[in-house]
PDB file of C-alpha atoms in Angstrom:
ATOM      1  CA  MET A   1     118.106  88.794 106.903  1.00 38.00           C
ATOM      2  CA  LEU A   2     116.298  92.087 107.320  1.00 38.00           C
ATOM      3  CA  ILE A   3     112.706  93.146 107.619  1.00 48.00           C
ATOM      4  CA  PHE A   4     111.931  95.308 104.622  1.00 45.00           C
ATOM      5  CA  LEU A   5     108.952  97.625 104.779  1.00 51.00           C
ATOM      6  CA  PHE A   6     107.344  96.990 101.417  1.00 44.00           C
ATOM      7  CA  LEU A   7     105.152 100.051 101.812  1.00 48.00           C
ATOM      8  CA  LEU A   8     108.202 102.227 101.221  1.00 50.00           C
ATOM      9  CA  ALA A   9     109.650 100.293  98.302  1.00 48.00           C
ATOM     10  CA  ALA A  10     110.726 102.529  95.455  1.00 46.00           C
ATOM     11  CA  CYS A  11     108.939 102.395  92.146  1.00 46.00           C
ATOM     12  CA  GLY A  12     111.535 104.502  90.357  1.00 44.00           C
ATOM     13  CA  THR A  13     113.561 103.099  87.462  1.00 41.00           C
ATOM     14  CA  GLU A  14     116.982 103.803  86.010  1.00 46.00           C
ATOM     15  CA  ARG A  15     117.911 103.357  82.349  1.00 48.00           C
ATOM     16  CA  GLY A  16     121.438 103.084  81.101  1.00 52.00           C
ATOM     17  CA  LEU A  17     124.626 103.962  82.946  1.00 53.00           C
ATOM     18  CA  ARG A  18     124.672 107.244  84.810  1.00 62.00           C
ATOM     19  CA  ASP A  19     126.332 108.809  87.811  1.00 71.00           C
ATOM     20  CA  ALA A  20     124.784 107.885  91.134  1.00 75.00           C
ATOM     21  CA  PRO A  21     122.349 110.616  92.210  1.00 83.00           C
ATOM     22  CA  THR A  22     123.089 112.744  95.250  1.00 90.00           C
ATOM     23  CA  GLU A  23     119.376 113.336  95.871  1.00 95.00           C
ATOM     24  CA  VAL A  24     116.100 111.780  94.795  1.00 97.00           C
ATOM     25  CA  THR A  25     112.445 112.726  94.912  1.00 97.00           C
ATOM     26  CA  TYR A  26     110.219 110.386  96.875  1.00 97.00           C
ATOM     27  CA  GLY A  27     106.568 110.434  97.831  1.00 96.00           C
ATOM     28  CA  GLY A  28     103.069 109.294  96.989  1.00 97.00           C
ATOM     29  CA  TRP A  29      99.445 109.372  98.049  1.00 97.00           C
ATOM     30  CA  ILE A  30      98.620 109.441 101.737  1.00 98.00           C
ATOM     31  CA  TYR A  31      95.066 108.501 102.672  1.00 98.00           C
ATOM     32  CA  ASP A  32      93.178 109.834 105.667  1.00 97.00           C
ATOM     33  CA  SER A  33      92.563 106.385 107.195  1.00 97.00           C
ATOM     34  CA  PRO A  34      92.916 102.674 106.345  1.00 94.00           C
ATOM     35  CA  LEU A  35      89.399 102.886 104.900  1.00 95.00           C
ATOM     36  CA  TYR A  36      90.839 104.878 101.951  1.00 95.00           C
ATOM     37  CA  GLU A  37      87.731 107.030 101.694  1.00 95.00           C
ATOM     38  CA  GLY A  38      89.662 110.276 101.415  1.00 97.00           C
ATOM     39  CA  VAL A  39      93.168 111.692 101.282  1.00 98.00           C
ATOM     40  CA  PHE A  40      95.307 113.303 103.968  1.00 98.00           C
ATOM     41  CA  ALA A  41      95.819 116.872 102.801  1.00 97.00           C
ATOM     42  CA  ASP A  42      95.720 119.037 105.948  1.00 97.00           C
ATOM     43  CA  GLY A  43      98.655 118.441 108.247  1.00 97.00           C
ATOM     44  CA  THR A  44     102.374 117.762 108.147  1.00 98.00           C
ATOM     45  CA  VAL A  45     104.432 114.981 106.595  1.00 98.00           C
ATOM     46  CA  THR A  46     108.120 114.870 107.527  1.00 98.00           C
ATOM     47  CA  PHE A  47     111.025 112.522 106.933  1.00 98.00           C
ATOM     48  CA  THR A  48     113.561 111.979 109.702  1.00 97.00           C
ATOM     49  CA  LEU A  49     117.001 110.814 108.547  1.00 96.00           C
ATOM     50  CA  PRO A  50     119.989 109.452 110.487  1.00 93.00           C
ATOM     51  CA  ALA A  51     121.701 112.191 112.498  1.00 92.00           C
ATOM     52  CA  ASP A  52     124.922 111.854 110.504  1.00 93.00           C
ATOM     53  CA  VAL A  53     122.963 112.579 107.325  1.00 94.00           C
ATOM     54  CA  SER A  54     120.706 115.378 108.538  1.00 90.00           C
ATOM     55  CA  GLU A  55     119.903 116.629 111.999  1.00 90.00           C
ATOM     56  CA  GLU A  56     116.786 118.408 110.730  1.00 94.00           C
ATOM     57  CA  PRO A  57     113.682 116.625 109.447  1.00 96.00           C
ATOM     58  CA  VAL A  58     112.801 117.070 105.786  1.00 98.00           C
ATOM     59  CA  ALA A  59     109.304 118.396 105.168  1.00 98.00           C
ATOM     60  CA  ALA A  60     107.254 116.929 102.349  1.00 98.00           C
ATOM     61  CA  GLU A  61     105.033 119.150 100.233  1.00 98.00           C
ATOM     62  CA  GLN A  62     101.968 118.774  98.040  1.00 98.00           C
ATOM     63  CA  PRO A  63     103.515 120.248  94.879  1.00 97.00           C
ATOM     64  CA  TYR A  64     100.838 119.532  92.285  1.00 96.00           C
ATOM     65  CA  GLU A  65      97.752 121.693  91.968  1.00 96.00           C
ATOM     66  CA  GLY A  66      94.619 119.565  91.982  1.00 96.00           C
ATOM     67  CA  TYR A  67      96.400 116.603  93.572  1.00 97.00           C
ATOM     68  CA  ASP A  68      95.711 117.148  97.254  1.00 97.00           C
ATOM     69  CA  GLY A  69      97.044 114.268  99.325  1.00 98.00           C
ATOM     70  CA  TYR A  70     100.020 113.570  97.071  1.00 98.00           C
ATOM     71  CA  TRP A  71     103.133 114.370  99.110  1.00 98.00           C
ATOM     72  CA  LEU A  72     106.688 114.650  97.789  1.00 98.00           C
ATOM     73  CA  ALA A  73     110.121 115.342  99.303  1.00 98.00           C
ATOM     74  CA  THR A  74     113.727 115.540  98.134  1.00 97.00           C
ATOM     75  CA  LEU A  75     115.953 113.105 100.042  1.00 97.00           C
ATOM     76  CA  PRO A  76     119.381 111.493  99.895  1.00 97.00           C
ATOM     77  CA  PRO A  77     119.225 108.169  98.017  1.00 96.00           C
ATOM     78  CA  SER A  78     119.197 104.727  99.633  1.00 95.00           C
ATOM     79  CA  THR A  79     119.022 106.105 103.169  1.00 95.00           C
ATOM     80  CA  PRO A  80     117.082 104.773 106.182  1.00 95.00           C
ATOM     81  CA  LEU A  81     114.233 107.074 107.098  1.00 96.00           C
ATOM     82  CA  GLN A  82     111.204 107.531 109.285  1.00 96.00           C
ATOM     83  CA  LEU A  83     108.042 109.086 107.925  1.00 97.00           C
ATOM     84  CA  ARG A  84     105.871 111.033 110.333  1.00 98.00           C
ATOM     85  CA  ILE A  85     102.272 112.052 109.699  1.00 98.00           C
ATOM     86  CA  ALA A  86     100.441 114.509 111.935  1.00 98.00           C
ATOM     87  CA  GLY A  87      97.301 116.559 111.529  1.00 97.00           C
ATOM     88  CA  GLU A  88      93.959 117.470 113.022  1.00 95.00           C
ATOM     89  CA  GLY A  89      91.820 114.386 113.601  1.00 97.00           C
ATOM     90  CA  ALA A  90      94.777 112.010 113.261  1.00 98.00           C
ATOM     91  CA  TRP A  91      96.988 110.537 115.940  1.00 98.00           C
ATOM     92  CA  PRO A  92     100.662 111.264 115.193  1.00 98.00           C
ATOM     93  CA  SER A  93     102.119 108.213 113.476  1.00 98.00           C
ATOM     94  CA  VAL A  94     105.567 107.069 112.404  1.00 98.00           C
ATOM     95  CA  TRP A  95     106.516 104.691 109.591  1.00 97.00           C
ATOM     96  CA  ALA A  96     109.968 103.350 108.661  1.00 95.00           C
ATOM     97  CA  GLY A  97     111.784 102.376 105.493  1.00 93.00           C
ATOM     98  CA  ASP A  98     114.493 103.541 103.097  1.00 94.00           C
ATOM     99  CA  SER A  99     114.592 106.195 100.424  1.00 95.00           C
ATOM    100  CA  PRO A 100     114.917 104.809  96.873  1.00 95.00           C
ATOM    101  CA  GLY A 101     118.124 104.788  94.850  1.00 94.00           C
ATOM    102  CA  ALA A 102     116.390 106.800  92.125  1.00 95.00           C
ATOM    103  CA  ASP A 103     113.318 109.031  91.930  1.00 96.00           C
ATOM    104  CA  GLY A 104     110.385 106.916  93.087  1.00 94.00           C
ATOM    105  CA  ALA A 105     107.005 106.650  94.759  1.00 95.00           C
ATOM    106  CA  TRP A 106     105.374 104.276  97.182  1.00 94.00           C
ATOM    107  CA  PHE A 107     102.384 102.267  96.066  1.00 92.00           C
ATOM    108  CA  ALA A 108      98.970 103.937  96.253  1.00 91.00           C
ATOM    109  CA  GLY A 109      97.262 102.802  99.442  1.00 92.00           C
ATOM    110  CA  ALA A 110     100.504 101.907 101.201  1.00 94.00           C
ATOM    111  CA  VAL A 111     100.539 104.898 103.559  1.00 97.00           C
ATOM    112  CA  PHE A 112      97.671 106.373 105.561  1.00 97.00           C
ATOM    113  CA  ALA A 113      97.054 108.623 108.533  1.00 98.00           C
ATOM    114  CA  ALA A 114      95.976 107.242 111.915  1.00 98.00           C
ATOM    115  CA  ASP A 115      92.438 108.629 111.918  1.00 98.00           C
ATOM    116  CA  GLN A 116      91.499 109.151 115.567  1.00 98.00           C
ATOM    117  CA  VAL A 117      87.927 107.887 115.292  1.00 97.00           C
ATOM    118  CA  TYR A 118      89.003 104.751 113.452  1.00 97.00           C
ATOM    119  CA  VAL A 119      91.949 103.964 115.727  1.00 98.00           C
ATOM    120  CA  ASP A 120      90.043 104.579 118.953  1.00 97.00           C
ATOM    121  CA  ALA A 121      87.132 102.375 117.828  1.00 96.00           C
ATOM    122  CA  MET A 122      89.539  99.651 116.715  1.00 96.00           C
ATOM    123  CA  LEU A 123      91.345  99.564 120.060  1.00 96.00           C
ATOM    124  CA  LEU A 124      88.057  99.424 121.961  1.00 95.00           C
ATOM    125  CA  ALA A 125      86.833  96.520 119.836  1.00 95.00           C
ATOM    126  CA  LEU A 126      89.932  94.331 120.276  1.00 96.00           C
ATOM    127  CA  ASP A 127      89.678  91.090 122.234  1.00 96.00           C
ATOM    128  CA  LEU A 128      92.610  91.790 124.533  1.00 97.00           C
ATOM    129  CA  PRO A 129      94.291  89.440 126.999  1.00 96.00           C
ATOM    130  CA  GLU A 130      93.107  89.734 130.561  1.00 96.00           C
ATOM    131  CA  GLY A 131      94.682  92.679 132.305  1.00 95.00           C
ATOM    132  CA  VAL A 132      95.781  94.450 129.115  1.00 96.00           C
ATOM    133  CA  VAL A 133      94.290  97.951 129.039  1.00 96.00           C
ATOM    134  CA  PRO A 134      96.054 100.180 126.495  1.00 97.00           C
ATOM    135  CA  GLY A 135      96.784 103.694 127.651  1.00 97.00           C
ATOM    136  CA  ALA A 136      95.424 106.663 125.741  1.00 97.00           C
ATOM    137  CA  LEU A 137      97.477 108.094 122.904  1.00 98.00           C
ATOM    138  CA  ALA A 138      96.140 111.473 123.977  1.00 97.00           C
ATOM    139  CA  ASP A 139      97.897 110.967 127.322  1.00 98.00           C
ATOM    140  CA  GLY A 140     101.237 110.135 125.690  1.00 98.00           C
ATOM    141  CA  ALA A 141     100.967 106.361 125.301  1.00 98.00           C
ATOM    142  CA  VAL A 142     103.023 104.749 122.532  1.00 98.00           C
ATOM    143  CA  HIS A 143     101.473 101.804 120.698  1.00 98.00           C
ATOM    144  CA  LEU A 144     102.556  99.715 117.702  1.00 98.00           C
ATOM    145  CA  TRP A 145     100.058  98.535 115.088  1.00 98.00           C
ATOM    146  CA  GLY A 146     101.288  96.258 112.359  1.00 97.00           C
ATOM    147  CA  ALA A 147     100.519  93.713 109.687  1.00 96.00           C
ATOM    148  CA  PRO A 148     102.763  91.387 107.680  1.00 95.00           C
ATOM    149  CA  LEU A 149     102.289  91.442 103.939  1.00 93.00           C
ATOM    150  CA  ASP A 150     101.569  87.707 104.090  1.00 94.00           C
ATOM    151  CA  GLY A 151     101.020  86.422 107.600  1.00 95.00           C
ATOM    152  CA  ALA A 152     101.079  82.793 106.449  1.00 95.00           C
ATOM    153  CA  ASP A 153     104.872  82.675 106.805  1.00 94.00           C
ATOM    154  CA  TRP A 154     104.974  84.417 110.181  1.00 96.00           C
ATOM    155  CA  ASP A 155     104.757  82.907 113.662  1.00 97.00           C
ATOM    156  CA  CYS A 156     103.302  85.082 116.411  1.00 98.00           C
ATOM    157  CA  ALA A 157     105.199  83.086 119.033  1.00 98.00           C
ATOM    158  CA  ALA A 158     108.508  84.137 117.447  1.00 97.00           C
ATOM    159  CA  VAL A 159     107.846  87.873 117.067  1.00 97.00           C
ATOM    160  CA  ARG A 160     109.107  90.331 119.658  1.00 98.00           C
ATOM    161  CA  VAL A 161     108.577  94.054 120.147  1.00 98.00           C
ATOM    162  CA  ASN A 162     111.162  95.495 122.524  1.00 98.00           C
ATOM    163  CA  GLY A 163     111.753  91.946 123.695  1.00 97.00           C
ATOM    164  CA  ALA A 164     108.120  91.133 124.516  1.00 98.00           C
ATOM    165  CA  ALA A 165     105.497  89.125 122.648  1.00 97.00           C
ATOM    166  CA  PRO A 166     102.913  91.207 120.764  1.00 98.00           C
ATOM    167  CA  VAL A 167      99.167  90.613 120.724  1.00 98.00           C
ATOM    168  CA  CYS A 168      98.327  88.899 117.411  1.00 98.00           C
ATOM    169  CA  TYR A 169      95.083  88.347 115.526  1.00 98.00           C
ATOM    170  CA  SER A 170      94.003  86.178 112.624  1.00 97.00           C
ATOM    171  CA  VAL A 171      91.315  87.847 110.506  1.00 95.00           C
ATOM    172  CA  ALA A 172      88.672  85.684 108.786  1.00 93.00           C
ATOM    173  CA  GLU A 173      87.093  86.481 105.427  1.00 91.00           C
ATOM    174  CA  ASP A 174      84.074  87.953 107.200  1.00 91.00           C
ATOM    175  CA  GLY A 175      86.360  90.391 109.035  1.00 87.00           C
ATOM    176  CA  VAL A 176      86.157  88.706 112.442  1.00 92.00           C
ATOM    177  CA  ALA A 177      89.496  88.925 114.276  1.00 94.00           C
ATOM    178  CA  THR A 178      90.508  86.037 116.538  1.00 96.00           C
ATOM    179  CA  ARG A 179      93.374  86.410 118.981  1.00 98.00           C
ATOM    180  CA  VAL A 180      96.205  83.903 118.478  1.00 98.00           C
ATOM    181  CA  THR A 181      99.450  83.319 120.346  1.00 98.00           C
ATOM    182  CA  GLU A 182     101.294  81.205 117.795  1.00 98.00           C
ATOM    183  CA  GLY A 183     101.322  80.442 114.097  1.00 97.00           C
ATOM    184  CA  PRO A 184     100.186  82.698 111.214  1.00 97.00           C
ATOM    185  CA  PHE A 185      98.478  86.016 111.888  1.00 98.00           C
ATOM    186  CA  ASP A 186      97.220  89.086 110.059  1.00 97.00           C
ATOM    187  CA  LEU A 187      97.455  91.914 112.595  1.00 97.00           C
ATOM    188  CA  PHE A 188      99.534  92.533 115.685  1.00 98.00           C
ATOM    189  CA  TYR A 189      99.848  95.155 118.400  1.00 98.00           C
ATOM    190  CA  ALA A 190     102.197  96.184 121.165  1.00 98.00           C
ATOM    191  CA  PHE A 191     100.895  98.569 123.805  1.00 98.00           C
ATOM    192  CA  ASP A 192     102.296 101.143 126.206  1.00 98.00           C
ATOM    193  CA  LEU A 193     105.835 101.129 124.910  1.00 98.00           C
ATOM    194  CA  ALA A 194     108.364 103.546 126.336  1.00 97.00           C
ATOM    195  CA  PRO A 195     109.037 106.583 124.145  1.00 98.00           C
ATOM    196  CA  GLY A 196     112.293 106.179 122.266  1.00 97.00           C
ATOM    197  CA  GLU A 197     113.556 103.196 120.325  1.00 97.00           C
ATOM    198  CA  VAL A 198     110.985 100.584 119.313  1.00 98.00           C
ATOM    199  CA  VAL A 199     112.534  97.394 117.942  1.00 97.00           C
ATOM    200  CA  LEU A 200     110.583  94.733 116.083  1.00 97.00           C
ATOM    201  CA  GLU A 201     112.213  91.303 115.634  1.00 97.00           C
ATOM    202  CA  ASP A 202     110.483  88.945 113.213  1.00 95.00           C
ATOM    203  CA  GLY A 203     111.811  85.673 114.626  1.00 94.00           C
ATOM    204  CA  PHE A 204     113.697  84.908 111.408  1.00 91.00           C
ATOM    205  CA  GLY A 205     116.712  87.085 112.126  1.00 92.00           C
ATOM    206  CA  GLY A 206     115.194  90.291 110.801  1.00 92.00           C
ATOM    207  CA  ARG A 207     114.468  93.513 112.642  1.00 92.00           C
ATOM    208  CA  GLU A 208     113.223  97.046 112.108  1.00 94.00           C
ATOM    209  CA  THR A 209     113.571 100.048 114.394  1.00 95.00           C
ATOM    210  CA  TRP A 210     111.502 103.182 114.936  1.00 97.00           C
ATOM    211  CA  THR A 211     112.079 106.135 117.234  1.00 97.00           C
ATOM    212  CA  ALA A 212     108.729 107.073 118.722  1.00 98.00           C
ATOM    213  CA  ALA A 213     107.799 110.167 120.687  1.00 97.00           C
ATOM    214  CA  ALA A 214     105.161 110.149 123.405  1.00 98.00           C
ATOM    215  CA  GLY A 215     101.682 109.881 121.886  1.00 98.00           C
ATOM    216  CA  GLU A 216     102.840 108.400 118.578  1.00 98.00           C
ATOM    217  CA  LEU A 217     101.421 105.308 116.925  1.00 98.00           C
ATOM    218  CA  VAL A 218     104.140 103.152 115.338  1.00 98.00           C
ATOM    219  CA  MET A 219     102.976 101.767 111.990  1.00 98.00           C
ATOM    220  CA  ALA A 220     104.590  98.408 111.159  1.00 97.00           C
ATOM    221  CA  TRP A 221     102.706  97.577 107.985  1.00 95.00           C
ATOM    222  CA  SER A 222     103.316  95.394 104.914  1.00 91.00           C
ATOM    223  CA  LEU A 223     106.260  93.567 106.453  1.00 92.00           C
ATOM    224  CA  VAL A 224     108.141  90.839 104.600  1.00 90.00           C
ATOM    225  CA  HIS A 225     111.056  88.546 105.414  1.00 85.00           C
ATOM    226  CA  ILE A 226     114.038  88.942 103.097  1.00 76.00           C
TER     227      ILE A 226
END
Protein backbone atom coordinates (compact mmCIF):
# COMPACT_ATOMS: atom_id res chain seq x y z
CA MET A 1 0.00 0.00 0.00
CA LEU A 2 1.00 3.61 -0.50
CA ILE A 3 0.03 6.89 1.06
CA PHE A 4 -1.58 8.98 -1.64
CA LEU A 5 -1.78 12.72 -1.17
CA PHE A 6 -5.35 13.40 -2.19
CA LEU A 7 -4.66 17.12 -2.37
CA LEU A 8 -2.67 16.52 -5.54
CA ALA A 9 -5.08 14.13 -7.22
CA ALA A 10 -5.68 14.97 -10.85
CA CYS A 11 -9.07 16.14 -12.01
CA GLY A 12 -8.22 15.81 -15.69
CA THR A 13 -10.10 13.39 -17.94
CA GLU A 14 -9.26 11.49 -21.10
CA ARG A 15 -11.78 10.52 -23.78
CA GLY A 16 -11.20 7.85 -26.34
CA LEU A 17 -7.91 6.23 -27.30
CA ARG A 18 -4.96 8.53 -27.83
CA ASP A 19 -1.20 8.47 -27.56
CA ALA A 20 0.14 8.90 -24.05
CA PRO A 21 1.08 12.55 -23.48
CA THR A 22 4.70 13.54 -23.00
CA GLU A 23 3.70 16.57 -20.91
CA VAL A 24 0.64 17.77 -19.05
CA THR A 25 -0.55 21.01 -17.52
CA TYR A 26 -1.20 20.91 -13.79
CA GLY A 27 -2.17 23.51 -11.24
CA GLY A 28 -4.97 25.16 -9.32
CA TRP A 29 -5.83 27.77 -6.72
CA ILE A 30 -3.41 28.39 -3.88
CA TYR A 31 -4.81 30.22 -0.87
CA ASP A 32 -2.82 32.49 1.41
CA SER A 33 -3.56 30.47 4.57
CA PRO A 34 -5.76 27.58 5.78
CA LEU A 35 -8.40 30.21 6.60
CA TYR A 36 -9.01 30.62 2.83
CA GLU A 37 -9.66 34.33 3.19
CA GLY A 38 -7.46 35.28 0.26
CA VAL A 39 -5.26 33.82 -2.45
CA PHE A 40 -1.49 33.46 -2.68
CA ALA A 41 -0.47 35.64 -5.61
CA ASP A 42 2.85 37.25 -4.62
CA GLY A 43 5.68 34.75 -4.36
CA THR A 44 7.03 31.66 -6.06
CA VAL A 45 5.53 28.23 -6.72
CA THR A 46 7.91 25.56 -8.02
CA PHE A 47 7.73 21.85 -8.72
CA THR A 48 10.75 19.67 -7.97
CA LEU A 49 10.95 16.43 -9.95
CA PRO A 50 13.17 13.36 -9.55
CA ALA A 51 16.76 14.10 -10.59
CA ASP A 52 16.61 11.59 -13.45
CA VAL A 53 13.64 13.49 -14.88
CA SER A 54 14.80 17.07 -14.35
CA GLU A 55 17.60 18.52 -12.30
CA GLU A 56 16.02 21.98 -12.41
CA PRO A 57 12.77 22.89 -10.65
CA VAL A 58 9.81 23.83 -12.83
CA ALA A 59 8.33 27.24 -12.07
CA ALA A 60 4.57 27.64 -12.05
CA GLU A 61 2.97 30.78 -13.43
CA GLN A 62 -0.29 32.67 -13.04
CA PRO A 63 -1.26 32.64 -16.73
CA TYR A 64 -4.79 34.02 -16.63
CA GLU A 65 -5.47 37.72 -16.33
CA GLY A 66 -7.92 38.41 -13.52
CA TYR A 67 -7.26 35.05 -11.86
CA ASP A 68 -4.56 35.92 -9.35
CA GLY A 69 -3.72 32.93 -7.18
CA TYR A 70 -4.35 30.35 -9.89
CA TRP A 71 -0.99 28.72 -10.63
CA LEU A 72 -0.18 26.42 -13.55
CA ALA A 73 2.88 24.50 -14.76
CA THR A 74 3.78 22.11 -17.56
CA LEU A 75 5.13 18.81 -16.21
CA PRO A 76 5.87 15.25 -17.29
CA PRO A 77 2.85 13.00 -16.69
CA SER A 78 2.45 10.57 -13.79
CA THR A 79 5.66 11.67 -12.09
CA PRO A 80 6.40 12.08 -8.37
CA LEU A 81 6.83 15.72 -7.45
CA GLN A 82 7.26 18.17 -4.63
CA LEU A 83 5.49 21.50 -4.66
CA ARG A 84 7.18 24.41 -2.94
CA ILE A 85 5.50 27.67 -1.97
CA ALA A 86 7.46 30.70 -0.81
CA GLY A 87 6.64 34.36 -0.48
CA GLU A 88 6.62 37.36 1.81
CA GLY A 89 4.62 36.67 4.97
CA ALA A 90 4.65 32.90 4.42
CA TRP A 91 7.01 30.30 5.78
CA PRO A 92 8.51 28.23 2.93
CA SER A 93 6.48 25.04 2.63
CA VAL A 94 6.76 21.80 0.69
CA TRP A 95 3.98 19.45 -0.42
CA ALA A 96 4.28 16.07 -2.17
CA GLY A 97 2.29 14.10 -4.72
CA ASP A 98 2.30 13.03 -8.36
CA SER A 99 1.57 14.85 -11.58
CA PRO A 100 -1.59 13.64 -13.37
CA GLY A 101 -1.62 11.37 -16.40
CA ALA A 102 -3.55 14.03 -18.34
CA ASP A 103 -4.10 17.78 -18.00
CA GLY A 104 -5.58 18.33 -14.55
CA ALA A 105 -6.03 20.52 -11.50
CA TRP A 106 -6.07 19.97 -7.77
CA PHE A 107 -9.25 20.65 -5.85
CA ALA A 108 -9.93 24.24 -4.78
CA GLY A 109 -8.86 24.63 -1.16
CA ALA A 110 -6.43 21.71 -1.27
CA VAL A 111 -3.25 23.81 -1.31
CA PHE A 112 -2.41 26.87 0.77
CA ALA A 113 0.58 28.90 1.87
CA ALA A 114 1.98 28.67 5.40
CA ASP A 115 0.97 32.15 6.57
CA GLN A 116 3.52 33.17 9.20
CA VAL A 117 1.05 34.79 11.60
CA TYR A 118 -1.29 31.80 11.46
CA VAL A 119 1.44 29.17 11.80
CA ASP A 120 3.26 30.94 14.63
CA ALA A 121 0.02 31.42 16.61
CA MET A 122 -0.95 27.80 16.02
CA LEU A 123 2.37 26.46 17.31
CA LEU A 124 2.19 28.67 20.39
CA ALA A 125 -1.33 27.47 21.18
CA LEU A 126 -0.56 23.73 20.97
CA ASP A 127 -0.71 21.60 24.11
CA LEU A 128 2.71 20.04 23.69
CA PRO A 129 4.26 17.18 25.65
CA GLU A 130 6.52 18.22 28.48
CA GLY A 131 9.94 19.20 27.23
CA VAL A 132 8.88 19.69 23.61
CA VAL A 133 9.75 23.23 22.50
CA PRO A 134 9.70 23.58 18.71
CA GLY A 135 12.54 25.56 17.22
CA ALA A 136 11.85 28.63 15.12
CA LEU A 137 11.34 28.21 11.40
CA ALA A 138 13.09 31.55 11.04
CA ASP A 139 16.19 29.95 12.57
CA GLY A 140 16.14 27.01 10.15
CA ALA A 141 13.97 24.52 12.03
CA VAL A 142 12.10 21.93 9.95
CA HIS A 143 8.63 20.93 11.13
CA LEU A 144 5.91 18.69 9.67
CA TRP A 145 2.23 19.61 9.91
CA GLY A 146 -0.30 17.13 8.66
CA ALA A 147 -3.85 15.86 8.65
CA PRO A 148 -5.39 12.63 7.35
CA LEU A 149 -8.40 13.01 5.11
CA ASP A 150 -10.36 10.86 7.57
CA GLY A 151 -8.57 10.33 10.85
CA ALA A 152 -11.10 7.71 11.98
CA ASP A 153 -9.11 4.96 10.25
CA TRP A 154 -5.72 6.12 11.50
CA ASP A 155 -3.90 5.19 14.71
CA CYS A 156 -1.51 7.76 16.15
CA ALA A 157 0.43 5.00 17.92
CA ALA A 158 1.27 3.43 14.55
CA VAL A 159 2.41 6.55 12.68
CA ARG A 160 6.09 7.40 12.41
CA VAL A 161 7.94 10.42 11.05
CA ASN A 162 11.61 9.63 10.48
CA GLY A 163 11.11 6.69 12.81
CA ALA A 164 9.65 8.66 15.72
CA ALA A 165 6.09 9.08 16.95
CA PRO A 166 4.43 12.38 16.00
CA VAL A 167 2.37 14.59 18.29
CA CYS A 168 -1.31 13.97 17.46
CA TYR A 169 -4.50 15.86 18.24
CA SER A 170 -8.20 15.08 18.05
CA VAL A 171 -10.27 18.16 17.21
CA ALA A 172 -13.81 18.49 18.63
CA GLU A 173 -16.70 20.17 16.84
CA ASP A 174 -16.10 23.34 18.85
CA GLY A 175 -12.51 23.46 17.55
CA VAL A 176 -10.83 22.40 20.79
CA ALA A 177 -7.79 20.20 20.10
CA THR A 178 -6.95 17.44 22.58
CA ARG A 179 -3.60 15.68 22.46
CA VAL A 180 -3.82 11.91 21.93
CA THR A 181 -1.17 9.21 21.74
CA GLU A 182 -3.21 6.41 20.19
CA GLY A 183 -6.33 5.86 18.13
CA PRO A 184 -7.98 8.26 15.65
CA PHE A 185 -6.73 11.82 15.26
CA ASP A 186 -7.27 14.89 13.10
CA LEU A 187 -3.94 16.73 13.16
CA PHE A 188 -0.35 15.71 13.75
CA TYR A 189 3.05 17.35 13.99
CA ALA A 190 6.71 16.42 14.01
CA PHE A 191 9.19 19.03 15.19
CA ASP A 192 12.85 19.87 14.67
CA LEU A 193 13.52 17.37 11.93
CA ALA A 194 16.90 17.31 10.24
CA PRO A 195 16.98 19.00 6.83
CA GLY A 196 16.90 16.43 4.06
CA GLU A 197 14.65 13.42 3.68
CA VAL A 198 11.47 13.37 5.77
CA VAL A 199 9.69 10.02 5.72
CA LEU A 200 6.14 9.50 6.94
CA GLU A 201 4.97 5.92 7.59
CA ASP A 202 1.25 5.46 8.16
CA GLY A 203 1.41 2.20 10.11
CA PHE A 204 -0.48 0.33 7.38
CA GLY A 205 2.48 -0.24 5.09
CA GLY A 206 2.26 3.11 3.34
CA ARG A 207 4.80 5.90 3.24
CA GLU A 208 5.46 9.29 1.69
CA THR A 209 8.74 11.18 1.42
CA TRP A 210 9.63 14.86 1.23
CA THR A 211 13.00 16.55 0.88
CA ALA A 212 12.99 19.57 3.16
CA ALA A 213 15.47 22.42 3.32
CA ALA A 214 16.27 24.26 6.53
CA GLY A 215 13.37 26.52 7.53
CA GLU A 216 10.74 24.66 5.51
CA LEU A 217 7.40 23.46 6.82
CA VAL A 218 6.47 20.02 5.45
CA MET A 219 2.77 19.86 4.60
CA ALA A 220 1.34 16.33 4.96
CA TRP A 221 -2.31 17.07 4.32
CA SER A 222 -5.35 15.10 3.12
CA LEU A 223 -3.66 11.73 3.52
CA VAL A 224 -5.45 8.47 2.73
CA HIS A 225 -4.53 4.78 2.92
CA ILE A 226 -4.70 2.97 -0.41
